[in-house]
Short mmCIF file of C-alpha atoms in Angstrom, two decimals:
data_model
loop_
_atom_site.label_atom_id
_atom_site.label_comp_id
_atom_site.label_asym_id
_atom_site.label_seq_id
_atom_site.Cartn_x
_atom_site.Cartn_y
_atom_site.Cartn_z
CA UNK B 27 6.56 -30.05 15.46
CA UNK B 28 3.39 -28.60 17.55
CA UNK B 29 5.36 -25.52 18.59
CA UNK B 30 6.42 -24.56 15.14
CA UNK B 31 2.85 -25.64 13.77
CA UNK B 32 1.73 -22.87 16.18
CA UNK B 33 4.64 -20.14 15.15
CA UNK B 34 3.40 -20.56 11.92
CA UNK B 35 -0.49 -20.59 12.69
CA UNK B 36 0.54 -16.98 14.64
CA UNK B 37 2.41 -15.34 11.62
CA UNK B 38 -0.25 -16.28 9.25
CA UNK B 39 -2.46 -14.66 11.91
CA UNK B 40 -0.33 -11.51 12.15
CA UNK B 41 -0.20 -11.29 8.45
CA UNK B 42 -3.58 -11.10 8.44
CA UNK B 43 -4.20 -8.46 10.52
CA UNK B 44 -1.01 -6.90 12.04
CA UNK B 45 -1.56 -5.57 15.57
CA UNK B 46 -0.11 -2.55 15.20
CA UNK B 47 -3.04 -1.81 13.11
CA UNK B 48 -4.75 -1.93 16.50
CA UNK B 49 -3.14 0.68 18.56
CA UNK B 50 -2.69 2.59 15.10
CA UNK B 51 -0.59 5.26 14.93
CA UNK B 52 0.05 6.10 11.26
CA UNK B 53 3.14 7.26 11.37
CA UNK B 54 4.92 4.09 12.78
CA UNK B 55 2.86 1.81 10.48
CA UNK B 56 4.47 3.50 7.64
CA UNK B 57 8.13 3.14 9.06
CA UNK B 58 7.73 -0.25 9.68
CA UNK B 59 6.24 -0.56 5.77
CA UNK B 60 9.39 1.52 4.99
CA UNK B 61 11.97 -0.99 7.00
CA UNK B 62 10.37 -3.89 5.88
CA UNK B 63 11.04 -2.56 1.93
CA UNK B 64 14.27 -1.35 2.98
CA UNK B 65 15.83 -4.57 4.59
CA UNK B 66 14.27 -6.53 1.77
CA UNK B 67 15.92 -4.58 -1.34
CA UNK B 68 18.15 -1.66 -1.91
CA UNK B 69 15.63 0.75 -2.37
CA UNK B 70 15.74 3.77 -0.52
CA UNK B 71 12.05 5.13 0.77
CA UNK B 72 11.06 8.76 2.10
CA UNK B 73 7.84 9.13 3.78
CA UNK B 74 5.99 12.45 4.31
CA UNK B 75 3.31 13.03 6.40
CA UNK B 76 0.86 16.22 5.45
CA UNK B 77 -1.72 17.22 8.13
CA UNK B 78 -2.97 16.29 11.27
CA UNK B 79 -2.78 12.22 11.80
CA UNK B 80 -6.61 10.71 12.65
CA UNK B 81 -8.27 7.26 12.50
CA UNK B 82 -10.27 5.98 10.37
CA UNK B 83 -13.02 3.44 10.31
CA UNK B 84 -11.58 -0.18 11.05
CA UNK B 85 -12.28 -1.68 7.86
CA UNK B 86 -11.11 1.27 5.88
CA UNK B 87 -7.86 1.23 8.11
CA UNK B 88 -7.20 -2.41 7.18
CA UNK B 89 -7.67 -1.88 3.66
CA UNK B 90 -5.68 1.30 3.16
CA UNK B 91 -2.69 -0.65 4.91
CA UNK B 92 -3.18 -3.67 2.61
CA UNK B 93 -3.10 -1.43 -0.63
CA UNK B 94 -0.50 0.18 -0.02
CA UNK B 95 1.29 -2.92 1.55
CA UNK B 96 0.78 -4.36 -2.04
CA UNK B 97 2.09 -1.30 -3.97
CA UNK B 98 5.11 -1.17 -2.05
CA UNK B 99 5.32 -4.90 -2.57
CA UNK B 100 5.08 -3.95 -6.25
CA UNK B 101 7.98 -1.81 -6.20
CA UNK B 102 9.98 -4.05 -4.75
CA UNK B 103 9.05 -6.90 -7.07
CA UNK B 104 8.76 -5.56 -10.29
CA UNK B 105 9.72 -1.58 -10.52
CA UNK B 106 13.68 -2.06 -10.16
CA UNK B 107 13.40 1.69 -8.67
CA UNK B 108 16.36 3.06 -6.21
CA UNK B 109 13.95 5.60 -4.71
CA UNK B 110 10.10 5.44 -3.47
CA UNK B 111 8.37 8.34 -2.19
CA UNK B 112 5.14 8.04 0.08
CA UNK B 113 3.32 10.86 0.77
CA UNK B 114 0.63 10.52 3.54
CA UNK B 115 -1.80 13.51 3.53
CA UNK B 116 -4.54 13.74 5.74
CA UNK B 117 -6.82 16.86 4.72
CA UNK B 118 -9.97 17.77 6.55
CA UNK B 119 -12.19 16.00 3.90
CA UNK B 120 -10.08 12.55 3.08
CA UNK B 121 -7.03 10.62 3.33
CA UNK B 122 -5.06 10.38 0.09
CA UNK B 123 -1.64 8.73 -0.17
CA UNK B 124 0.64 8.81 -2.90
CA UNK B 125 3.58 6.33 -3.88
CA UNK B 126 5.84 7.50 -6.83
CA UNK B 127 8.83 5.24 -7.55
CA UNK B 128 11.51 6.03 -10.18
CA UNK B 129 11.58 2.69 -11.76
CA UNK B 130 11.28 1.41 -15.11
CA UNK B 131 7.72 2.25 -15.47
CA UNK B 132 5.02 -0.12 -17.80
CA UNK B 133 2.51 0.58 -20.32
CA UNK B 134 -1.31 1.08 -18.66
CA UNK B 135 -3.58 -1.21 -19.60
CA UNK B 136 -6.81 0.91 -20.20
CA UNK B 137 -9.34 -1.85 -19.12
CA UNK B 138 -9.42 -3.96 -16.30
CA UNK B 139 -10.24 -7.06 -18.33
CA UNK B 140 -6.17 -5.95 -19.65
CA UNK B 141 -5.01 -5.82 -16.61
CA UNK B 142 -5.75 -9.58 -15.76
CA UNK B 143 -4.82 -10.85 -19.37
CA UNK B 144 -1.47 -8.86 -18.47
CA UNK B 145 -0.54 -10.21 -15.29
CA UNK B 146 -1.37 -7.30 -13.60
CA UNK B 147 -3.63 -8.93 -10.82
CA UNK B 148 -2.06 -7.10 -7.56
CA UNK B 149 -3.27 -4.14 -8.88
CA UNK B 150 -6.97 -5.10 -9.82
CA UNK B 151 -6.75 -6.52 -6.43
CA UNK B 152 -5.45 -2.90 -5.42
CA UNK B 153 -8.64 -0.89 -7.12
CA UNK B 154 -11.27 -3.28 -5.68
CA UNK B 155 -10.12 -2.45 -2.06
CA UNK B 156 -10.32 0.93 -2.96
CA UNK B 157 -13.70 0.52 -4.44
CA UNK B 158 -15.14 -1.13 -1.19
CA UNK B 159 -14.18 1.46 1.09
CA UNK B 160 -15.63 4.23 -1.23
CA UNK B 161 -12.25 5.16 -1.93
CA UNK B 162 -10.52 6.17 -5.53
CA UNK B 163 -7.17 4.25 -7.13
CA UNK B 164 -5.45 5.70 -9.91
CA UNK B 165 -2.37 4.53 -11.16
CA UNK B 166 -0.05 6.83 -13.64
CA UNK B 167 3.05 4.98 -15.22
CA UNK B 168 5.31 5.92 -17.72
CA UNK B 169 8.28 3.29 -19.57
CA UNK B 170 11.61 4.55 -18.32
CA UNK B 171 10.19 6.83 -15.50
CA UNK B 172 8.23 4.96 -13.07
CA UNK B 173 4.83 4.99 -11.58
CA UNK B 174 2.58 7.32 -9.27
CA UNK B 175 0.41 5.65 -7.37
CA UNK B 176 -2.53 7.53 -5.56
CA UNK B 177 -5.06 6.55 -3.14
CA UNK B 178 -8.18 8.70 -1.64
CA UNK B 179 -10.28 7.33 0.81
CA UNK B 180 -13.10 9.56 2.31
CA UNK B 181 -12.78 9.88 6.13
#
């Protein structure tokens, strides 16, 4: 009972803050992101990475990975797309990534106080991440042709 006390005390941990964010090397955080969405549904997922690959700040590192952790959680969950694309592009200036899925799209709430009376929470939880690294969060979806997703953090 101890030992698998401790497995689970170790995933939670890992959850938390995966270790791979330590040694970070963008490109094989996203493929893991991608297998992980992969093994878990049918959807297939490009990734493309723009520019030259660079850290960024701890904290801002954690939370980009945890927003778009949560959108391609999202996608999985709720989109019943067949394709997601990420697009990881590092310009001189910022880092902006962009998830578009071909799913069945929702109607945009145009206030956040909508967004939590529709259920919506992952992605209020989503734009407050963004808004405490000094980093932008739009989200563009259409009914019937999915959703664009676009993060820009400075860095």
């Amino acid at each position: 009972m101890a030992d698998s006390a401790l497995e689970g005390v170790r995933r939670f941990s890992q959850d938390l803050r995966p270790s791979i964010l330590d040694d970070l090397v963008w490109c094989r955080l996203w493929k893991g992101l991608r297998a992980d969405l992969e093994k878990q549904s049918v959807i297939a997922v490009k990734v493309g990475l723009v520019g030259e690959e660079r850290r960024l700040p701890p904290e801002k590192e954690l939370s980009v990975f945890r927003i778009v952790q949560e959108a391609l959680s999202n996608v999985r969950r709720h989109s019943k797309a067949t394709t997601v694309e990420v697009i990881i592009d590092f310009s001189p200036e910022a880092l902006t990534i962009i998830i578009n899925d071909n799913g069945q799209g929702f109607d945009m709430p145009q206030r956040t106080s909508d967004l939590a009376l529709s259920g919506k929470l992952g992605i209020i939880g989503m734009r407050e991440r963004a808004r405490l690294i000094d980093g932008t969060f739009l989200v563009q979806s259409d009914q019937g042709v999915g959703t664009t997703i676009t993060l820009r953090v400075k860095g």
